[in-house]
């Protein structure tokens, strides 16, 4: 994603468009480029799309957890001067968005989750990738998608770099434990924010029953399915993802 990243103090973020803010939260192995199609589409539809780089590997180990990341997002929203935002998160980003919404409901006009962790304990991976084994990493990365060809060499190299960095591995495991500890099951029925759940029908990381459970537990939610699609719907089926999201935003007048 050849984008211009703004660097302002501790915040590094991409921003496009003008209008209602959509703050996008990436996952553990995800980057800002995962949301290129979302940014391109909605920045032309009356929305300001903002994608902050989450400090997954740069914060003190004591602040490497879902709750601290949720507070980081709240501080970022305050820094940007936004009153209320639409929060969109994939995978770990969805979990952070959920926890942020639980802690700061007054800041969230609408919530969008796709392939989110927060309910399903294996969402962070049942076996952490073996260091140094490129083929294993390639297969694990391909498993994220319905179409394994989506796992480009660039993407595999990025994941390979993370799992061969001792500090990043330690922090990844810390985040994974935090995600299990911060299970949202008991919180979701009390969260009445308008919620859009968009899920790949072939998601192996957070299987379809996870989406159904989110939908059942969240009192003000809509669930949209994308066929022949894995864990990162906004990358693998961007047009369908954007259409579902646009329809939902219109329906909810957001």
PDB file of N, CA, C and O in Angstrom, residues 7 13 20 31 40 42 55 68 76 103 114-115 120 149 164 170 179 193 196 203 211 231 233 235 244 246 250:
ATOM      1  N   UNK A   7       3.196  10.735  10.895  1.00  0.00           N
ATOM      2  CA  UNK A   7       3.901  10.467  12.146  1.00  0.00           C
ATOM      3  C   UNK A   7       3.762  11.680  13.050  1.00  0.00           C
ATOM      4  O   UNK A   7       4.329  12.731  12.767  1.00  0.00           O
ATOM      5  N   UNK A  13      -0.195   6.847  11.533  1.00  0.00           N
ATOM      6  CA  UNK A  13      -1.489   6.437  10.976  1.00  0.00           C
ATOM      7  C   UNK A  13      -1.649   6.896   9.532  1.00  0.00           C
ATOM      8  O   UNK A  13      -0.996   7.827   9.064  1.00  0.00           O
ATOM      9  N   UNK A  20     -17.627  11.400   8.347  1.00  0.00           N
ATOM     10  CA  UNK A  20     -17.747  10.572   9.549  1.00  0.00           C
ATOM     11  C   UNK A  20     -16.512   9.689   9.683  1.00  0.00           C
ATOM     12  O   UNK A  20     -16.142   8.989   8.744  1.00  0.00           O
ATOM     13  N   UNK A  31      -1.438  -5.642   8.596  1.00  0.00           N
ATOM     14  CA  UNK A  31      -0.892  -4.301   8.462  1.00  0.00           C
ATOM     15  C   UNK A  31      -1.923  -3.363   7.876  1.00  0.00           C
ATOM     16  O   UNK A  31      -3.045  -3.753   7.558  1.00  0.00           O
ATOM     17  N   UNK A  40      -9.946   2.989   0.124  1.00  0.00           N
ATOM     18  CA  UNK A  40     -10.214   3.559  -1.207  1.00  0.00           C
ATOM     19  C   UNK A  40     -11.711   3.799  -1.399  1.00  0.00           C
ATOM     20  O   UNK A  40     -12.118   4.833  -1.932  1.00  0.00           O
ATOM     21  N   UNK A  42     -14.420   3.859   0.968  1.00  0.00           N
ATOM     22  CA  UNK A  42     -15.208   4.693   1.885  1.00  0.00           C
ATOM     23  C   UNK A  42     -14.700   6.134   1.994  1.00  0.00           C
ATOM     24  O   UNK A  42     -15.460   7.026   2.358  1.00  0.00           O
ATOM     25  N   UNK A  55       0.479  -0.347  18.554  1.00  0.00           N
ATOM     26  CA  UNK A  55       1.834  -0.569  19.094  1.00  0.00           C
ATOM     27  C   UNK A  55       2.002  -1.984  19.655  1.00  0.00           C
ATOM     28  O   UNK A  55       2.400  -2.175  20.811  1.00  0.00           O
ATOM     29  N   UNK A  68      -4.896  -2.592  27.350  1.00  0.00           N
ATOM     30  CA  UNK A  68      -4.006  -1.446  27.108  1.00  0.00           C
ATOM     31  C   UNK A  68      -4.123  -0.947  25.667  1.00  0.00           C
ATOM     32  O   UNK A  68      -4.087   0.264  25.418  1.00  0.00           O
ATOM     33  N   UNK A  76      -6.028   7.794  21.085  1.00  0.00           N
ATOM     34  CA  UNK A  76      -5.846   8.230  19.702  1.00  0.00           C
ATOM     35  C   UNK A  76      -7.091   8.968  19.203  1.00  0.00           C
ATOM     36  O   UNK A  76      -6.986  10.020  18.558  1.00  0.00           O
ATOM     37  N   UNK A 103     -15.433  -0.540  27.227  1.00  0.00           N
ATOM     38  CA  UNK A 103     -14.878   0.435  28.172  1.00  0.00           C
ATOM     39  C   UNK A 103     -15.347   1.860  27.903  1.00  0.00           C
ATOM     40  O   UNK A 103     -15.544   2.640  28.832  1.00  0.00           O
ATOM     41  N   UNK A 114     -14.844  -8.385  11.873  1.00  0.00           N
ATOM     42  CA  UNK A 114     -14.693  -9.420  10.849  1.00  0.00           C
ATOM     43  C   UNK A 114     -13.566 -10.356  11.278  1.00  0.00           C
ATOM     44  O   UNK A 114     -12.463  -9.894  11.605  1.00  0.00           O
ATOM     45  N   UNK A 115     -13.864 -11.651  11.354  1.00  0.00           N
ATOM     46  CA  UNK A 115     -12.860 -12.613  11.803  1.00  0.00           C
ATOM     47  C   UNK A 115     -12.283 -12.250  13.156  1.00  0.00           C
ATOM     48  O   UNK A 115     -11.092 -12.412  13.404  1.00  0.00           O
ATOM     49  N   UNK A 120     -13.387 -16.996  20.875  1.00  0.00           N
ATOM     50  CA  UNK A 120     -12.884 -18.304  20.490  1.00  0.00           C
ATOM     51  C   UNK A 120     -11.418 -18.413  20.869  1.00  0.00           C
ATOM     52  O   UNK A 120     -10.589 -17.681  20.352  1.00  0.00           O
ATOM     53  N   UNK A 149      -3.522 -18.695  -2.795  1.00  0.00           N
ATOM     54  CA  UNK A 149      -2.689 -17.781  -3.605  1.00  0.00           C
ATOM     55  C   UNK A 149      -2.671 -16.359  -3.034  1.00  0.00           C
ATOM     56  O   UNK A 149      -1.831 -15.545  -3.408  1.00  0.00           O
ATOM     57  N   UNK A 164      10.627 -14.846  13.613  1.00  0.00           N
ATOM     58  CA  UNK A 164      12.055 -15.038  13.821  1.00  0.00           C
ATOM     59  C   UNK A 164      12.686 -13.889  14.604  1.00  0.00           C
ATOM     60  O   UNK A 164      13.904 -13.786  14.688  1.00  0.00           O
ATOM     61  N   UNK A 170       7.866 -13.162  21.801  1.00  0.00           N
ATOM     62  CA  UNK A 170       7.487 -13.037  23.216  1.00  0.00           C
ATOM     63  C   UNK A 170       6.224 -12.176  23.355  1.00  0.00           C
ATOM     64  O   UNK A 170       5.288 -12.528  24.077  1.00  0.00           O
ATOM     65  N   UNK A 179      -5.561 -12.239  25.003  1.00  0.00           N
ATOM     66  CA  UNK A 179      -6.813 -12.403  24.244  1.00  0.00           C
ATOM     67  C   UNK A 179      -7.694 -13.478  24.889  1.00  0.00           C
ATOM     68  O   UNK A 179      -8.920 -13.324  24.977  1.00  0.00           O
ATOM     69  N   UNK A 193     -24.384  -1.312  21.370  1.00  0.00           N
ATOM     70  CA  UNK A 193     -23.949  -0.525  20.217  1.00  0.00           C
ATOM     71  C   UNK A 193     -24.376  -1.222  18.921  1.00  0.00           C
ATOM     72  O   UNK A 193     -24.433  -2.456  18.850  1.00  0.00           O
ATOM     73  N   UNK A 196     -22.065  -4.498  13.176  1.00  0.00           N
ATOM     74  CA  UNK A 196     -22.079  -5.192  11.892  1.00  0.00           C
ATOM     75  C   UNK A 196     -21.027  -6.300  11.944  1.00  0.00           C
ATOM     76  O   UNK A 196     -19.849  -6.029  12.202  1.00  0.00           O
ATOM     77  N   UNK A 203     -13.767 -19.377   6.977  1.00  0.00           N
ATOM     78  CA  UNK A 203     -12.754 -18.927   7.942  1.00  0.00           C
ATOM     79  C   UNK A 203     -12.315 -20.117   8.798  1.00  0.00           C
ATOM     80  O   UNK A 203     -13.119 -20.704   9.508  1.00  0.00           O
ATOM     81  N   UNK A 211     -18.927 -16.434  14.480  1.00  0.00           N
ATOM     82  CA  UNK A 211     -19.756 -15.304  14.027  1.00  0.00           C
ATOM     83  C   UNK A 211     -21.187 -15.462  14.529  1.00  0.00           C
ATOM     84  O   UNK A 211     -21.814 -14.487  14.984  1.00  0.00           O
ATOM     85  N   UNK A 231     -10.341 -15.725   6.583  1.00  0.00           N
ATOM     86  CA  UNK A 231     -10.283 -14.941   7.822  1.00  0.00           C
ATOM     87  C   UNK A 231     -10.179 -13.429   7.590  1.00  0.00           C
ATOM     88  O   UNK A 231     -10.460 -12.659   8.488  1.00  0.00           O
ATOM     89  N   UNK A 233     -11.717 -11.070   5.234  1.00  0.00           N
ATOM     90  CA  UNK A 233     -12.702 -10.806   4.170  1.00  0.00           C
ATOM     91  C   UNK A 233     -12.415  -9.518   3.420  1.00  0.00           C
ATOM     92  O   UNK A 233     -12.613  -9.429   2.204  1.00  0.00           O
ATOM     93  N   UNK A 235      -9.693  -8.290   2.590  1.00  0.00           N
ATOM     94  CA  UNK A 235      -8.607  -8.489   1.621  1.00  0.00           C
ATOM     95  C   UNK A 235      -9.022  -9.446   0.505  1.00  0.00           C
ATOM     96  O   UNK A 235      -8.764  -9.186  -0.668  1.00  0.00           O
ATOM     97  N   UNK A 244     -21.469  -4.997   1.711  1.00  0.00           N
ATOM     98  CA  UNK A 244     -22.169  -5.324   2.961  1.00  0.00           C
ATOM     99  C   UNK A 244     -22.058  -4.165   3.958  1.00  0.00           C
ATOM    100  O   UNK A 244     -23.046  -3.773   4.575  1.00  0.00           O
ATOM    101  N   UNK A 246     -21.353  -0.983   3.365  1.00  0.00           N
ATOM    102  CA  UNK A 246     -22.064   0.207   2.886  1.00  0.00           C
ATOM    103  C   UNK A 246     -23.577   0.063   3.115  1.00  0.00           C
ATOM    104  O   UNK A 246     -24.239   1.006   3.574  1.00  0.00           O
ATOM    105  N   UNK A 250     -25.850   2.471   5.640  1.00  0.00           N
ATOM    106  CA  UNK A 250     -27.064   3.156   5.165  1.00  0.00           C
ATOM    107  C   UNK A 250     -28.253   2.781   6.026  1.00  0.00           C
ATOM    108  O   UNK A 250     -29.059   3.637   6.434  1.00  0.00           O
TER     109      UNK A 250
END
